[in-house]
Coordinates of C-alpha atoms in Angstrom, one line a residue:
Chain A
G18 CA 4.3 8.8 17.4
E19 CA 2.0 8.2 14.5
S20 CA 0.3 4.8 14.4
V21 CA -2.5 3.2 12.8
G22 CA -3.7 -0.1 14.1
L23 CA -6.4 -2.6 14.1
H24 CA -8.4 -4.1 16.8
L25 CA -8.7 -7.6 15.5
P26 CA -6.1 -9.4 13.3
T27 CA -8.4 -12.1 12.0
L28 CA -12.1 -12.2 11.1
S29 CA -14.1 -15.1 10.0
V30 CA -17.6 -14.7 8.6
Q31 CA -20.2 -16.9 6.7
E32 CA -20.9 -16.2 3.1
G33 CA -23.8 -13.7 2.8
D34 CA -23.1 -12.0 6.2
N35 CA -21.9 -8.4 6.6
S36 CA -18.4 -8.0 7.7
I37 CA -17.0 -5.1 9.8
I38 CA -13.3 -4.4 10.0
N39 CA -12.1 -1.9 12.4
C40 CA -9.1 0.4 12.6
A41 CA -7.8 2.8 15.1
Y42 CA -5.4 5.6 14.4
S43 CA -3.7 8.0 16.8
N44 CA -2.6 11.0 14.7
S45 CA -5.1 13.7 15.2
A46 CA -3.5 15.4 12.0
S47 CA -4.8 12.6 9.9
D48 CA -7.1 14.0 7.3
Y49 CA -7.3 11.2 4.7
F50 CA -8.0 7.5 5.1
I51 CA -7.8 4.7 2.6
W52 CA -8.9 1.1 2.8
Y53 CA -6.9 -1.5 0.8
K54 CA -7.6 -5.1 -0.1
Q55 CA -4.6 -7.4 -0.5
E56 CA -5.2 -10.9 -1.9
S57 CA -2.5 -13.6 -1.4
G58 CA 0.3 -12.9 -3.8
K59 CA -1.0 -9.6 -5.1
G60 CA -0.4 -5.9 -4.5
P61 CA -2.8 -3.8 -2.3
Q62 CA -5.8 -2.9 -4.2
F63 CA -7.6 0.4 -3.4
I64 CA -11.3 -0.2 -2.1
I65 CA -12.6 3.2 -0.8
D66 CA -11.3 6.3 0.8
I67 CA -12.6 9.1 3.0
R68 CA -11.5 12.6 3.9
S69 CA -11.8 13.9 7.4
N70 CA -14.7 16.3 6.6
M71 CA -17.0 13.3 6.1
D72 CA -18.1 10.6 8.4
K73 CA -19.4 8.1 6.0
R74 CA -18.9 7.2 2.4
Q75 CA -20.5 4.3 0.5
G76 CA -19.2 2.4 -2.5
Q77 CA -20.4 -0.8 -4.1
R78 CA -21.0 -3.2 -1.2
V79 CA -18.7 -1.3 1.0
T80 CA -19.0 1.5 3.4
V81 CA -16.5 3.4 5.4
L82 CA -17.2 5.1 8.6
L83 CA -15.0 7.7 10.3
N84 CA -15.3 8.7 13.8
K85 CA -12.9 11.5 14.4
T86 CA -13.8 11.9 18.1
V87 CA -12.5 8.4 19.1
K88 CA -10.0 8.2 16.1
H89 CA -11.8 5.1 14.6
L90 CA -12.3 4.0 11.2
S91 CA -14.4 1.0 10.0
L92 CA -14.9 -0.9 6.7
Q93 CA -18.3 -2.6 6.3
I94 CA -18.7 -5.1 3.5
A95 CA -22.3 -6.1 2.7
A96 CA -23.2 -9.7 1.7
T97 CA -19.6 -10.9 2.0
Q98 CA -18.5 -13.2 -0.8
P99 CA -15.7 -15.8 -0.9
G100 CA -13.9 -13.4 -3.3
D101 CA -13.7 -10.9 -0.3
S102 CA -11.3 -13.2 1.5
A103 CA -8.0 -11.2 1.9
V104 CA -6.0 -9.0 4.2
Y105 CA -7.5 -5.5 4.7
F106 CA -5.4 -2.6 5.5
C107 CA -6.5 0.8 6.6
A108 CA -4.0 3.6 5.8
E109 CA -3.8 7.3 6.8
S110 CA -2.1 10.4 5.7
G111 CA -2.1 13.9 6.8
G112 CA 0.3 16.6 7.5
S113 CA 3.0 14.6 5.7
E114 CA 3.6 12.8 2.4
K115 CA 3.6 9.5 3.9
L116 CA 0.8 6.9 3.8
V117 CA 0.9 5.0 7.0
F118 CA -0.5 1.5 7.0
G119 CA -2.2 -0.4 9.9
K120 CA -1.3 -3.9 10.8
G121 CA -4.0 -5.5 8.6
T122 CA -7.0 -7.9 9.3
K123 CA -7.2 -11.2 7.7
L124 CA -10.9 -11.8 6.4
T125 CA -11.9 -15.4 5.8
V126 CA -15.3 -16.0 4.3
N127 CA -16.7 -19.5 4.8
P128 CA -19.0 -21.0 2.2
Chain B
D10 CA -6.3 -4.8 -12.9
T11 CA -3.6 -2.5 -11.6
E12 CA -2.3 0.1 -14.1
V13 CA 1.2 0.0 -12.3
T14 CA 3.2 -2.7 -14.1
Q15 CA 6.1 -4.3 -12.2
T16 CA 8.9 -6.5 -13.6
P17 CA 10.1 -9.1 -12.9
K18 CA 7.4 -10.8 -10.9
H19 CA 9.9 -12.9 -9.3
L20 CA 13.7 -12.5 -8.8
V21 CA 16.2 -14.7 -7.1
M22 CA 19.7 -13.2 -6.5
G23 CA 22.9 -13.9 -4.8
M24 CA 24.4 -11.6 -2.5
T25 CA 27.1 -10.6 -4.9
N26 CA 24.7 -9.9 -7.8
K27 CA 23.5 -6.6 -9.3
K28 CA 19.9 -6.6 -10.4
S29 CA 17.0 -4.1 -11.1
L30 CA 13.4 -4.0 -10.4
K31 CA 11.3 -2.0 -13.0
C32 CA 8.0 -0.2 -12.7
E33 CA 6.0 1.6 -15.1
Q34 CA 2.7 3.7 -15.1
H35 CA 0.7 5.3 -17.8
M36 CA -1.8 7.1 -15.7
G37 CA 0.0 10.5 -16.0
H38 CA 0.8 10.4 -12.3
R39 CA 3.6 12.5 -11.1
A40 CA 4.5 10.8 -7.8
M41 CA 6.0 7.2 -7.8
Y42 CA 6.9 5.2 -4.7
W43 CA 8.8 2.0 -3.6
Y44 CA 7.5 0.1 -0.7
K45 CA 8.9 -3.1 0.9
Q46 CA 6.4 -5.7 2.5
K47 CA 7.5 -8.7 4.6
A48 CA 5.2 -11.6 5.0
K49 CA 2.2 -10.8 7.2
K50 CA 3.3 -7.2 7.7
P51 CA 2.0 -3.9 6.2
P52 CA 3.9 -2.2 3.4
E53 CA 6.7 0.0 4.5
L54 CA 7.7 3.2 2.6
M55 CA 11.3 3.2 1.1
F56 CA 11.3 6.1 -1.4
V57 CA 9.1 8.8 -3.0
Y58 CA 9.8 10.4 -6.3
S59 CA 7.8 13.5 -7.0
Y60 CA 8.1 15.1 -10.6
E61 CA 11.1 12.8 -11.2
K62 CA 13.0 14.0 -8.3
L63 CA 13.6 12.0 -5.1
S64 CA 11.6 13.6 -2.4
I65 CA 11.6 11.0 0.5
N66 CA 14.3 8.4 1.4
E67 CA 13.2 6.6 4.5
S68 CA 16.9 5.9 5.7
V69 CA 17.0 3.0 3.2
P70 CA 20.5 1.3 3.0
S71 CA 22.6 2.4 0.0
R72 CA 22.5 -1.2 -1.4
F73 CA 19.0 -0.1 -2.6
S74 CA 19.4 2.7 -5.3
P75 CA 16.2 4.1 -6.9
E76 CA 16.1 5.7 -10.3
C77 CA 13.4 7.6 -12.1
P78 CA 14.2 8.0 -15.8
N79 CA 11.1 9.7 -16.7
S80 CA 7.7 10.4 -15.3
S81 CA 6.3 6.9 -16.2
L82 CA 9.3 4.8 -15.2
L83 CA 10.9 3.9 -11.8
N84 CA 13.7 1.5 -11.3
L85 CA 15.2 0.0 -8.1
H86 CA 18.8 -1.1 -8.5
L87 CA 19.9 -3.8 -6.1
H88 CA 23.5 -4.6 -5.2
A89 CA 25.1 -6.6 -2.4
L90 CA 21.7 -7.5 -0.8
Q91 CA 21.3 -9.6 2.4
P92 CA 19.0 -12.6 2.8
E93 CA 16.9 -10.4 5.2
D94 CA 16.2 -8.0 2.1
S95 CA 14.0 -10.8 0.7
A96 CA 10.5 -9.5 0.5
L97 CA 7.8 -8.3 -1.7
Y98 CA 8.7 -4.9 -3.4
L99 CA 5.8 -2.8 -4.4
C100 CA 5.8 0.0 -6.8
A101 CA 3.0 2.5 -6.5
S102 CA 2.0 5.7 -8.1
S103 CA -0.4 8.8 -7.3
P104 CA -1.4 12.0 -8.9
S105 CA 0.8 14.0 -6.6
H106 CA 2.1 13.2 -3.2
R107 CA 2.1 17.0 -2.1
R108 CA -1.7 17.1 -1.9
S109 CA -3.6 15.4 1.0
G110 CA -6.3 13.2 -0.4
N111 CA -3.8 11.8 -2.9
T112 CA -4.7 8.2 -3.6
I113 CA -1.9 5.8 -4.0
Y114 CA -2.3 3.0 -6.4
F115 CA -0.1 -0.2 -6.2
G116 CA 1.4 -2.6 -8.6
E117 CA 1.4 -6.4 -8.1
G118 CA 4.9 -6.4 -6.7
S119 CA 8.3 -8.1 -7.4
W120 CA 9.0 -11.1 -5.1
L121 CA 12.6 -10.8 -4.2
T122 CA 14.6 -13.7 -2.7
V123 CA 18.3 -13.3 -1.9
V124 CA 20.4 -16.3 -1.4

């Protein structure tokens, strides 16, 4: 069945370092992917998205990479800051109206 | 800040109570959603409304009853809930759920505790 998962449930980095959060998906029909950030006690916040006709998209301090060959998605955060500490979810849709979330990675930024 | 507003932020209710969660968006979005999120888990879809009509019900128990009075408002009526229904209930909206590439924006959620 459809599934979107993450390789690593927790990630701890030093302030100023770059962070890479990974996500694997299994639905070949997925054609749209979103990364969300969820801080404690808050709703998921849209960070960046990418369509399947692209393999890279950049935002402010964030880059999403898509490798359709191996069904892998990653979120890169440059110069990670304490305010980046949160749980990050990848989500995918395609061929249906549902948005399927991965399990989430908790990012902790150490000062 | 999110443009999807949810009230109340916190709700404690007994198993015999009737309460409602409310959601409002003014982005002109035509699709609205209810998600349920348990601690340390990803959000799980409950309902989707498209153009004010219920289009998806993810086999949600009837003790949860959604309502979409107009394109800006979405309610979730709660009755005879169980303690295991305690969770964060997230409302979301998007321009249209029938188009792939349709970004979904979430509210801050309503924390529900059933006692």
